[in-house]
mmCIF file of C-alpha atoms and ligand atoms in Angstrom:
data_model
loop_
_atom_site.group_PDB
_atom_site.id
_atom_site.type_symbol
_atom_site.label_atom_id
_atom_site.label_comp_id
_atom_site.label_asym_id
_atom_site.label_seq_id
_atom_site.Cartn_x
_atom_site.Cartn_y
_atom_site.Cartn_z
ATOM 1 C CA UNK N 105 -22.251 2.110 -16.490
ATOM 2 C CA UNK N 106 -24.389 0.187 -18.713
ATOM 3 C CA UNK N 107 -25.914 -1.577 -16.036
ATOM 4 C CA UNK N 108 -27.295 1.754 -14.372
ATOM 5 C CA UNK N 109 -28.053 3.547 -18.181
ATOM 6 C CA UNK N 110 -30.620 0.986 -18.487
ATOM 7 C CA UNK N 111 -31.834 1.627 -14.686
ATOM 8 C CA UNK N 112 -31.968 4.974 -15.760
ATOM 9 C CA UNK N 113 -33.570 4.641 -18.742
ATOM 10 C CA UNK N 114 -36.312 2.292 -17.442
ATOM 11 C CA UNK N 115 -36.991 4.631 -14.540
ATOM 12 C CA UNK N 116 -37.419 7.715 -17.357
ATOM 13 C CA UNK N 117 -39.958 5.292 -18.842
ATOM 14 C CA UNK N 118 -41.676 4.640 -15.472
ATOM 15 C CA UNK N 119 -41.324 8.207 -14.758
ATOM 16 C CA UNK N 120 -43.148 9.418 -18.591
ATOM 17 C CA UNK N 121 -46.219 6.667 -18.152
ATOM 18 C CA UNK N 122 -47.024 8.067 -14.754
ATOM 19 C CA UNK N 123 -46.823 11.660 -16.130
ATOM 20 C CA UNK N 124 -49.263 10.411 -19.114
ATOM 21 C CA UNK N 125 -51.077 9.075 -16.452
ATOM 22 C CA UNK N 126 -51.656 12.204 -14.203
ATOM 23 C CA UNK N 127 -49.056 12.095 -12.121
ATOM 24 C CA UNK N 128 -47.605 14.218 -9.955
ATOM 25 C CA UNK N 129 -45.529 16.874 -12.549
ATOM 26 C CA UNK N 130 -43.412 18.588 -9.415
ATOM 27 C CA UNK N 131 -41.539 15.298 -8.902
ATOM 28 C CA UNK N 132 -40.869 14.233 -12.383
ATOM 29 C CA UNK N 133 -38.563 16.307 -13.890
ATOM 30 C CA UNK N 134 -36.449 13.586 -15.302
ATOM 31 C CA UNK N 135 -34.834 10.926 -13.463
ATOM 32 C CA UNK N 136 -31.639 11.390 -11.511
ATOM 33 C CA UNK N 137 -28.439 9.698 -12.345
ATOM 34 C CA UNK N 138 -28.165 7.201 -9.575
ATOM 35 C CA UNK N 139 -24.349 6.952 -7.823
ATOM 36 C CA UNK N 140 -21.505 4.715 -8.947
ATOM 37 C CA UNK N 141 -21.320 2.023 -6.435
ATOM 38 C CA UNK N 142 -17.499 1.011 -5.433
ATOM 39 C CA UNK N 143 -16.562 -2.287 -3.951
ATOM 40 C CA UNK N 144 -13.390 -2.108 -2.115
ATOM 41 C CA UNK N 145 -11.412 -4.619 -0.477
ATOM 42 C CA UNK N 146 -8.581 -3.661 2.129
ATOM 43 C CA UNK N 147 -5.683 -5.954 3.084
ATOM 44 C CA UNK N 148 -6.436 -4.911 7.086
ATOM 45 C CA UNK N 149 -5.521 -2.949 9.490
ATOM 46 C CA UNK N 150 -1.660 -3.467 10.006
ATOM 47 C CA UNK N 151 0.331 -0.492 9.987
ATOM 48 C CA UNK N 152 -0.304 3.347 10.717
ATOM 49 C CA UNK N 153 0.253 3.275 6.448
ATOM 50 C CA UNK N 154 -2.871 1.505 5.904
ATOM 51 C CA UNK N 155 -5.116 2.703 8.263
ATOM 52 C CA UNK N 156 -3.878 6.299 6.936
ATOM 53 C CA UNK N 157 -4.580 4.789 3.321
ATOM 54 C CA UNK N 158 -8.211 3.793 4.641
ATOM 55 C CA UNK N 159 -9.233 7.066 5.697
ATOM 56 C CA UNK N 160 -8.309 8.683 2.340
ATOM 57 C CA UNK N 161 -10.347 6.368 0.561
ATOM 58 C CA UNK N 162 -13.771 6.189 2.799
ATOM 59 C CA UNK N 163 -12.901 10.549 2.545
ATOM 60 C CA UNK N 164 -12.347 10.598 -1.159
ATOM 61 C CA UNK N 165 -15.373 8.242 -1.810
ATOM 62 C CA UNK N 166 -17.573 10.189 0.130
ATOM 63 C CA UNK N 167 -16.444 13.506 -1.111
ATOM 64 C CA UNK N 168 -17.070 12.017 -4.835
ATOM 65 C CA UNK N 169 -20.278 11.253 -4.630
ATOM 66 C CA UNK N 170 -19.638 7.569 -4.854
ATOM 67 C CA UNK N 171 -21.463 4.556 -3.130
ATOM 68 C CA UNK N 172 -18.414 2.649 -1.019
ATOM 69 C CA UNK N 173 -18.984 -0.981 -0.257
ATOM 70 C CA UNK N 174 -16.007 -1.509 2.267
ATOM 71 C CA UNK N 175 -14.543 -4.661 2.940
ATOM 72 C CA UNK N 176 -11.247 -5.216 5.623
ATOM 73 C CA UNK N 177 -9.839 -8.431 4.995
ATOM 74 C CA UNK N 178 -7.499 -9.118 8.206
ATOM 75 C CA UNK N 179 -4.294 -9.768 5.833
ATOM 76 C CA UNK N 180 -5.902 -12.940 4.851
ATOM 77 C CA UNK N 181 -6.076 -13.477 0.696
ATOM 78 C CA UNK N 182 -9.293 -16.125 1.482
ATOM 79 C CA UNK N 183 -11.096 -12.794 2.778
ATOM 80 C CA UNK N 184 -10.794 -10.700 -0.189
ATOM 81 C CA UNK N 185 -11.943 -13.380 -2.483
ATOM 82 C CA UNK N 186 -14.674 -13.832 -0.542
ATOM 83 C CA UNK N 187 -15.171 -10.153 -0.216
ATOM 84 C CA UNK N 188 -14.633 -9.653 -4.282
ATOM 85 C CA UNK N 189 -16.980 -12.421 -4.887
ATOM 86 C CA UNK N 190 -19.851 -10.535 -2.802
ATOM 87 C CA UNK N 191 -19.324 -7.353 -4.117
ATOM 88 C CA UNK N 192 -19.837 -9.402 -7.831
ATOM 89 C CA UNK N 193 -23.000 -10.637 -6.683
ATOM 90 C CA UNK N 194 -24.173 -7.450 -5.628
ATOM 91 C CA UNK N 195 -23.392 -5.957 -9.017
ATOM 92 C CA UNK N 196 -21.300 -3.041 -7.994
ATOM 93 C CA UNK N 197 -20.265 -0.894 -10.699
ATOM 94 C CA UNK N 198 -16.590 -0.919 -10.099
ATOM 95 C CA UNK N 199 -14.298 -3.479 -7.933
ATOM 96 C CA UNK N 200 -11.098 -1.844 -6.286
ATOM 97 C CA UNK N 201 -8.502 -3.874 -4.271
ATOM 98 C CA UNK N 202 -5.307 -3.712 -2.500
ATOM 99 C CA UNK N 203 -4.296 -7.565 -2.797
ATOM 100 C CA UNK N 204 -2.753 -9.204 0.274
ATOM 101 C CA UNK N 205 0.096 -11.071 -2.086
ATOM 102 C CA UNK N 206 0.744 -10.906 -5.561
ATOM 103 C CA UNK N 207 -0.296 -14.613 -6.522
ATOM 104 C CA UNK N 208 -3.484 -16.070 -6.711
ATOM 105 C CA UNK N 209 -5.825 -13.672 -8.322
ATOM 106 C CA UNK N 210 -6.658 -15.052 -12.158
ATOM 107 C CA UNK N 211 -9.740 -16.842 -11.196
ATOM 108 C CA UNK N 212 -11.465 -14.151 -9.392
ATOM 109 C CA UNK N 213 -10.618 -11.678 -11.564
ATOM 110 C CA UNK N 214 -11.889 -13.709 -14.605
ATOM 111 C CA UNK N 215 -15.190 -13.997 -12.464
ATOM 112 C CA UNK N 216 -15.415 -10.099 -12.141
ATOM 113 C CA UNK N 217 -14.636 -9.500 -16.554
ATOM 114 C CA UNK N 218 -17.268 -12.430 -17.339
ATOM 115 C CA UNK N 219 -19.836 -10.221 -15.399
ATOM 116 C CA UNK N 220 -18.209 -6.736 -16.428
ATOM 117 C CA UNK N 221 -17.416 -5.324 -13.762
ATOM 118 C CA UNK N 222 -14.020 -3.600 -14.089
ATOM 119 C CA UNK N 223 -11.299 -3.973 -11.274
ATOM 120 C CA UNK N 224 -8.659 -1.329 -10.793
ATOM 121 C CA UNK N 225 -5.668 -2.576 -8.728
ATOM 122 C CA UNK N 226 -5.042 -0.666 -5.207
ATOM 123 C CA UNK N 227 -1.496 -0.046 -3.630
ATOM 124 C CA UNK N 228 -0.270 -3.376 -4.487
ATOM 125 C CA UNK N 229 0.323 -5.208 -7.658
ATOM 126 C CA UNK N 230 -0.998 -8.870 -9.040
ATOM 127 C CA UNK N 231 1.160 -11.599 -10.867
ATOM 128 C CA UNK N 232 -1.425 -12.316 -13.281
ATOM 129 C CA UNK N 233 0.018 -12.684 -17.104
ATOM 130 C CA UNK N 234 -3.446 -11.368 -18.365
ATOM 131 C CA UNK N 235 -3.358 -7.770 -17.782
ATOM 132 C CA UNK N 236 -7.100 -7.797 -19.144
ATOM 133 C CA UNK N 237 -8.417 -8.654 -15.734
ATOM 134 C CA UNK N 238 -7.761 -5.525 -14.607
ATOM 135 C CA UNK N 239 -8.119 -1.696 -15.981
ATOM 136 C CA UNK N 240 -5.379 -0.069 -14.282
ATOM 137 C CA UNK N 241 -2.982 -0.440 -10.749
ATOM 138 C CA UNK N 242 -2.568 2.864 -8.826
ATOM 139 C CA UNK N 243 0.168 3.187 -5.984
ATOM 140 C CA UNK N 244 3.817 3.224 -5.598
ATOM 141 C CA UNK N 245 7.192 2.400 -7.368
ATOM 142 C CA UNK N 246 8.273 -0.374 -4.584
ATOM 143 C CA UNK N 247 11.444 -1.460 -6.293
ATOM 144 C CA UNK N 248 12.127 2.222 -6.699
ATOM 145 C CA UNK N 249 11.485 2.279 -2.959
ATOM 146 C CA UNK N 250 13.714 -0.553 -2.210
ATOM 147 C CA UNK N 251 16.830 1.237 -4.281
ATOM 148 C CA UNK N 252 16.507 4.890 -2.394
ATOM 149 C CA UNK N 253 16.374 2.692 0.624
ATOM 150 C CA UNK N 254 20.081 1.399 -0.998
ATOM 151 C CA UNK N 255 21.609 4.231 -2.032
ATOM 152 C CA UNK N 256 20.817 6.120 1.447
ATOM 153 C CA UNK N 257 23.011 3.249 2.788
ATOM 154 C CA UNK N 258 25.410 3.309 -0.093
ATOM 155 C CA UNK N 259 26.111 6.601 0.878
ATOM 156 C CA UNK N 260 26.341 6.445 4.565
ATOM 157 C CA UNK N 261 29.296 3.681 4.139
ATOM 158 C CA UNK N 262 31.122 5.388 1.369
ATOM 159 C CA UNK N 263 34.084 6.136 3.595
ATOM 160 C CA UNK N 264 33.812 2.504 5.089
ATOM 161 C CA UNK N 265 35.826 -0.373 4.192
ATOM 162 C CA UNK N 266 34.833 -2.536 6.730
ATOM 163 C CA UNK N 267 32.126 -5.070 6.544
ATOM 164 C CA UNK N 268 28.480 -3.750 7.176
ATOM 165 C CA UNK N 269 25.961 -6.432 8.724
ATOM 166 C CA UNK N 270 22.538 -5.626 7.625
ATOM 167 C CA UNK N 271 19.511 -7.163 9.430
ATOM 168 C CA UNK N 272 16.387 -6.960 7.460
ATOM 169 C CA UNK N 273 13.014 -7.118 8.345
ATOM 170 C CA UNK N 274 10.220 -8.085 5.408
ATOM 171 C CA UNK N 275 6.853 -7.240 5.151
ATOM 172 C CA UNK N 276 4.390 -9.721 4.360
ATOM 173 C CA UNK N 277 5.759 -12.895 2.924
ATOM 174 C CA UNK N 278 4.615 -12.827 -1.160
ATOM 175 C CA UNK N 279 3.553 -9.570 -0.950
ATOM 176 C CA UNK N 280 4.631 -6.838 -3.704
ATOM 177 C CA UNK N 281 6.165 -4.307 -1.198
ATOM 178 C CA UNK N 282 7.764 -7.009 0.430
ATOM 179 C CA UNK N 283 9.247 -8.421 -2.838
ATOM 180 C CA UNK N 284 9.866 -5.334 -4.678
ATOM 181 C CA UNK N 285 11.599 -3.470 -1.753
ATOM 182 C CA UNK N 286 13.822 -6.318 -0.926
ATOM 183 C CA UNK N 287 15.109 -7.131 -4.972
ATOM 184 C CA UNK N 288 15.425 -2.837 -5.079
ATOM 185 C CA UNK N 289 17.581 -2.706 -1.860
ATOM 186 C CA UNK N 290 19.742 -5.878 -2.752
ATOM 187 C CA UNK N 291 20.328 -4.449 -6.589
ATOM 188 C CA UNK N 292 22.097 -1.282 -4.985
ATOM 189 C CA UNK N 293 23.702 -2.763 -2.515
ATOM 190 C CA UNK N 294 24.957 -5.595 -4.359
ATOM 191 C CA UNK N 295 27.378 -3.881 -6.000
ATOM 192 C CA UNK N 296 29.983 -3.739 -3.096
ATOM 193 C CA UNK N 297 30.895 -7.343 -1.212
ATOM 194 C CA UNK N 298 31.016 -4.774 2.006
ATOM 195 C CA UNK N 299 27.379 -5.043 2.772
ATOM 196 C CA UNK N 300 26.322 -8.135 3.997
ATOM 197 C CA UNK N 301 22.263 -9.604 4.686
ATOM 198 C CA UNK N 302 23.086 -11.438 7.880
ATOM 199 C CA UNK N 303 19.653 -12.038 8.766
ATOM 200 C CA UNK N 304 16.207 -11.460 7.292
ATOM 201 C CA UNK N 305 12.642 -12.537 8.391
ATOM 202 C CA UNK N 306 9.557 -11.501 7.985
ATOM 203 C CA UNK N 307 7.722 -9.172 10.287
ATOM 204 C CA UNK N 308 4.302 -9.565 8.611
ATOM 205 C CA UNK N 309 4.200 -5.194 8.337
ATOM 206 C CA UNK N 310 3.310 -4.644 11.821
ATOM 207 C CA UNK N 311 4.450 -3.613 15.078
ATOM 208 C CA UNK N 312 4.489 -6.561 17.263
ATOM 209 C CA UNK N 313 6.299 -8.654 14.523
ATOM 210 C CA UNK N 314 8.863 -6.019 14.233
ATOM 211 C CA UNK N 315 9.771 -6.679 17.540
ATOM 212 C CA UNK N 316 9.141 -10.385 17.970
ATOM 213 C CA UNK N 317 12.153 -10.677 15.046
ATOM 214 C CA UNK N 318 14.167 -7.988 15.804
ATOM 215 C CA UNK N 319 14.682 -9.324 19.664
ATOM 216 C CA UNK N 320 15.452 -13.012 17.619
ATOM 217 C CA UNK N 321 17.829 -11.102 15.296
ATOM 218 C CA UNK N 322 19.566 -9.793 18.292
ATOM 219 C CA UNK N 323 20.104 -12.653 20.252
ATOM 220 C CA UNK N 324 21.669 -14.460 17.304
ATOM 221 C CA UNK N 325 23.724 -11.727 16.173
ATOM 222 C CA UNK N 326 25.638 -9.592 18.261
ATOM 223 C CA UNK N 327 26.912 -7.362 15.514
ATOM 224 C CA UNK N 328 24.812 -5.743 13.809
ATOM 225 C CA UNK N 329 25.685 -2.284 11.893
ATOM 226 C CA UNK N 330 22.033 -1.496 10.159
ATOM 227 C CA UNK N 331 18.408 -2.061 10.236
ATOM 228 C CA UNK N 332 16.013 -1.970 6.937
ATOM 229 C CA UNK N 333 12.928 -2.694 7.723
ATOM 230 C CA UNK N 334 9.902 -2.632 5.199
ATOM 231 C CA UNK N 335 7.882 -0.625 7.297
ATOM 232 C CA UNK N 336 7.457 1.900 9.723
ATOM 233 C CA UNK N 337 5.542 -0.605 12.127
ATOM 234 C CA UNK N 338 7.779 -3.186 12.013
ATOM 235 C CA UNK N 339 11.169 -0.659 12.406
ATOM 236 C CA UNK N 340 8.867 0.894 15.709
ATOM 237 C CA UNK N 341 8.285 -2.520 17.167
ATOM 238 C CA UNK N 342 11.993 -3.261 16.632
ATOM 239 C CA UNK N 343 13.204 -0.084 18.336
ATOM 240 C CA UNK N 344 11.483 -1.729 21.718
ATOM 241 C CA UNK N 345 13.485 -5.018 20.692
ATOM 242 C CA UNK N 346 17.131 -2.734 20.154
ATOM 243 C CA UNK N 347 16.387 -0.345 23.149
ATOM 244 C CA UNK N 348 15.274 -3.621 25.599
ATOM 245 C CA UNK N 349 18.444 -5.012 24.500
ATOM 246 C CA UNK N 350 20.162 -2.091 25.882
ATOM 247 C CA UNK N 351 21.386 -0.309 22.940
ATOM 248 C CA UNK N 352 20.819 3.035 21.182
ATOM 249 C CA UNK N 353 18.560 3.175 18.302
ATOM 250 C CA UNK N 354 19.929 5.561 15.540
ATOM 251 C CA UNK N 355 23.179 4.964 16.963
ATOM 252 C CA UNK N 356 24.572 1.714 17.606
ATOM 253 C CA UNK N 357 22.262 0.244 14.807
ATOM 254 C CA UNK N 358 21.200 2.819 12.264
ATOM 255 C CA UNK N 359 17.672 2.251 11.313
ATOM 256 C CA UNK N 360 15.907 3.011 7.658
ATOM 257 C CA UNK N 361 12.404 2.032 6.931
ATOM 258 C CA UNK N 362 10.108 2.747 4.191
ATOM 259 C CA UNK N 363 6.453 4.484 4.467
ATOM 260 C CA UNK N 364 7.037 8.184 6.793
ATOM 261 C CA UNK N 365 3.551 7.495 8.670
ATOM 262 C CA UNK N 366 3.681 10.564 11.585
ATOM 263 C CA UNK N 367 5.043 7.907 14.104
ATOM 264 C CA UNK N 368 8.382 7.027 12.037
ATOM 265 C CA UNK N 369 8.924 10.614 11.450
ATOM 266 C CA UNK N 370 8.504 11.192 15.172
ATOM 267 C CA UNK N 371 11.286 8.528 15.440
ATOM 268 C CA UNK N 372 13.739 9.866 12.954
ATOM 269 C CA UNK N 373 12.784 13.348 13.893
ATOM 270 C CA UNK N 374 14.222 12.124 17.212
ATOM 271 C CA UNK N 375 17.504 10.434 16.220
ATOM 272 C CA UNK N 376 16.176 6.959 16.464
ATOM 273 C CA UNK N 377 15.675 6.048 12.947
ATOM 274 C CA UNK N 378 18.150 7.075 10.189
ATOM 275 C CA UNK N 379 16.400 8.159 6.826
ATOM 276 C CA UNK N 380 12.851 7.136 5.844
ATOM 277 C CA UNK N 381 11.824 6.638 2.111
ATOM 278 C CA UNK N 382 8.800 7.921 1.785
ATOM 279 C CA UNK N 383 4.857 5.752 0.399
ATOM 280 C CA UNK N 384 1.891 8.061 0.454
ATOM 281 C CA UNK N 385 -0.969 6.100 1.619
ATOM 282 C CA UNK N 386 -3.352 9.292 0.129
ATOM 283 C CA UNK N 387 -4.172 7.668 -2.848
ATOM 284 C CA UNK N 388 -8.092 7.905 -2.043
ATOM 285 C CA UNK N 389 -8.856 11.441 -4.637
ATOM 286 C CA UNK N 390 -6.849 9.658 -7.351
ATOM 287 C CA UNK N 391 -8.743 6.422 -7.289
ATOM 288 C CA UNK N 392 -11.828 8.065 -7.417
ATOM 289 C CA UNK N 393 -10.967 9.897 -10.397
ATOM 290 C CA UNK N 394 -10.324 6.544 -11.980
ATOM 291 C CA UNK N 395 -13.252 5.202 -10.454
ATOM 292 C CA UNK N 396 -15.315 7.551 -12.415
ATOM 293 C CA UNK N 397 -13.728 6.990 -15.545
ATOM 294 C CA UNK N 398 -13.414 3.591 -15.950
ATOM 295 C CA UNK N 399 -17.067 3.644 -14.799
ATOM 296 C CA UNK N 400 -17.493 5.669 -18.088
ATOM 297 C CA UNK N 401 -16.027 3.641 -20.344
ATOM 298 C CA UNK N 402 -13.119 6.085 -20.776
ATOM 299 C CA UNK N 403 -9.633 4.752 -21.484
ATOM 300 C CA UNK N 404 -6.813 4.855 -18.541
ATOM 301 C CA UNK N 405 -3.663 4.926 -17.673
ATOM 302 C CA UNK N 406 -2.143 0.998 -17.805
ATOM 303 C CA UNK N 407 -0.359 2.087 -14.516
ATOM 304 C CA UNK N 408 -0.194 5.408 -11.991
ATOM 305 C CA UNK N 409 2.749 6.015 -9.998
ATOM 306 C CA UNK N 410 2.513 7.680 -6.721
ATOM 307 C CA UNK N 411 5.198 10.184 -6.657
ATOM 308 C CA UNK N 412 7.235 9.936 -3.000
ATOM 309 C CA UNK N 413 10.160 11.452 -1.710
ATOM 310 C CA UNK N 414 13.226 10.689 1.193
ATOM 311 C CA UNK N 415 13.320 12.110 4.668
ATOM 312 C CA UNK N 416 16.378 12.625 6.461
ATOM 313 C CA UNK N 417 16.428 13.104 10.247
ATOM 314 C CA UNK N 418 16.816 17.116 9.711
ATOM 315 C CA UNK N 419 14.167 16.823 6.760
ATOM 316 C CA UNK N 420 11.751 15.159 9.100
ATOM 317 C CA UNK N 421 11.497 17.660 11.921
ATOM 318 C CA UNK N 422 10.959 20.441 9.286
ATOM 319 C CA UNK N 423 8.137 18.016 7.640
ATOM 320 C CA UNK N 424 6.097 17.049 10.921
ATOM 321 C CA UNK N 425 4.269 19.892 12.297
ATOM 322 C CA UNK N 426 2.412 19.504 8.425
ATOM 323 C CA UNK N 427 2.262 15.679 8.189
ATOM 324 C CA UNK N 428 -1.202 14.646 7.871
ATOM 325 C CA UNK N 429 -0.841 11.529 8.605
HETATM 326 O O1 AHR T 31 1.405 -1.900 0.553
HETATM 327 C C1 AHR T 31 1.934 -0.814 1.257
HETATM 328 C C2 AHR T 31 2.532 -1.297 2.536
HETATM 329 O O2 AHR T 31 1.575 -2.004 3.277
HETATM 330 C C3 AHR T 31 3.035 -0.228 3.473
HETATM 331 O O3 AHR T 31 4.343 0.155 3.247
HETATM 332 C C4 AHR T 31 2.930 -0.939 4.780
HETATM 333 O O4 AHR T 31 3.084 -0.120 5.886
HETATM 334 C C5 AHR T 31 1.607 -1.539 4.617
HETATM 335 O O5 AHR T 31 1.240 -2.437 5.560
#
């Protein structure tokens, strides 16, 4: 903000000499406020979820008013250093990022508050002890995600005594969905012996490792009652893996996943998945309104929660003819 009040001011100085000097009057009626310029690093491309979360940013930037500097960063934390770094040296006004894992960050970010340039945390949280690096985080409750994910199954037992075998699939490995959703899911469920972890691997959030693990899951395991996987993706990819294996998704392993992209509705809409908790990937307007007031100087929120909701398979067909993404 500064940075551009001076560019502004300077260019109302430029502007006043060349109106003392003759100039051309029509043009100089004061100089315009130039646009906020946003540097923005994405995790990738992995999941329906984040290519969904993609478009509403590039939209919500554009419909702004605001410069977007867009960076993808193929799931690899090296990338978005690299990508935060740039956008420093191009003095951007504002740095927003959805970090690949939680660890890591403190000596970028540092970088980024030596040159003032405030960062505001995308989707996915930092470990980082100083909360100074950054102005604010936007996106979802994960542990909150994790427990819903819990009690669904909680319920679906309650008239059960016998053992339930649980497979689970993670997202990527030190990530904060992947973290939070797993310590949510095992809080609720940990209160009854009955439900069991039997295996758990990561599927990296996407498709094809969904169904690389689930087809390993099911060749060393021939029981298993329930599927959570951490994403849509990876819970499509391992409905391949269940129905290659001959057996009936919904059915003879009840599926619930986390995100309620169009596809996984389509699934549970269809009987193949079991109950989706819902992440919105639209947090695009919301950023931008943060954007523009951090930009400002204005004081924020230390942390916005998205605010989600469940699907169940009746719930789903009712939701998709409006899903919008
Ligand atoms: O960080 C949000 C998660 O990342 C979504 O649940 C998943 O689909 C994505 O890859």
């Amino acid at each position: 903000m500064l940075r551009r009040a001076t560019a502004v001011l300077l260019a109302g100085l430029v502007v006043a000499s060349l109106s003392a000097c003759g100039g051309d009057e029509g043009d100089s009626g004061g100089a315009k406020d130039e646009k906020i310029t946003l540097g923005f690093s994405q995790v990738g491309a992995e999941s329906g979820w984040r290519t969904a979360n993609t478009t509403s940013i590039q939209d919500a930037a554009k419909a702004a008013g605001i410069d977007l500097k867009f960076s993808d960063a193929q799931q690899k934390q090296e990338n978005q250093i690299k990508a935060i770094r740039s956008f420093i040296q191009q003095r951007v006004d504002v740095i927003a990022f959805s970090p690949v894992v939680e660890s890591g960050w403190d000596t970028v970010l540092k970088e980024a508050k030596d040159n003032n340039i405030p960062v505001i945390l995308t989707d996915r949280a930092v470990d980082s002890k100083d909360t100074s690096l950054y102005k604010t985080f936007i996106g979802s409750d994960f542990v909150l995600e994790g427990k819903k994910a819990g009690e669904w199954l909680v319920e679906e037992y309650k008239d059960s005594t016998d053992q339930v075998n649980i497979a689970e699939l993670q997202g990527t490995t030190g990530s904060a969905p992947a973290i939070d959703r797993k310590q949510g899911f095992t809080e609720v469920i940990g209160a009854d012996p009955k439900f069991k972890i039997i295996a758990s691997q990561t599927g990296d959030f996407t498709r094809a490792g969904g169904k690389e693990v689930m087809e390993a899951f099911l060749k060393a395991h021939k029981d298993i009652d329930v599927l959570y996987a951490h994403n849509d993706d990876m819970g499509l990819g391992a409905l391949e893996a269940i129905e290659g294996a001959g057996l009936t998704p919904g059915k003879d392993i009840k599926i619930v996943t986390v995100d309620a992209v169009r596809d996984g509705m389509k699934a549970l809409a269809d009987g193949k998945f079991n109950y989706i908790v819902e992440c919105s990937p639209l947090l695009g307007p919301q950023l931008m309104e943060l954007v523009k007031k951090v930009d400002a100087g204005e004081t924020v929120p230390e942390r916005v929660v998205t605010e989600e909701t469940t699907f169940t398979q009746e719930q789903a067909k009712a939701a998709l003819p409006e899903r919008q993404y």
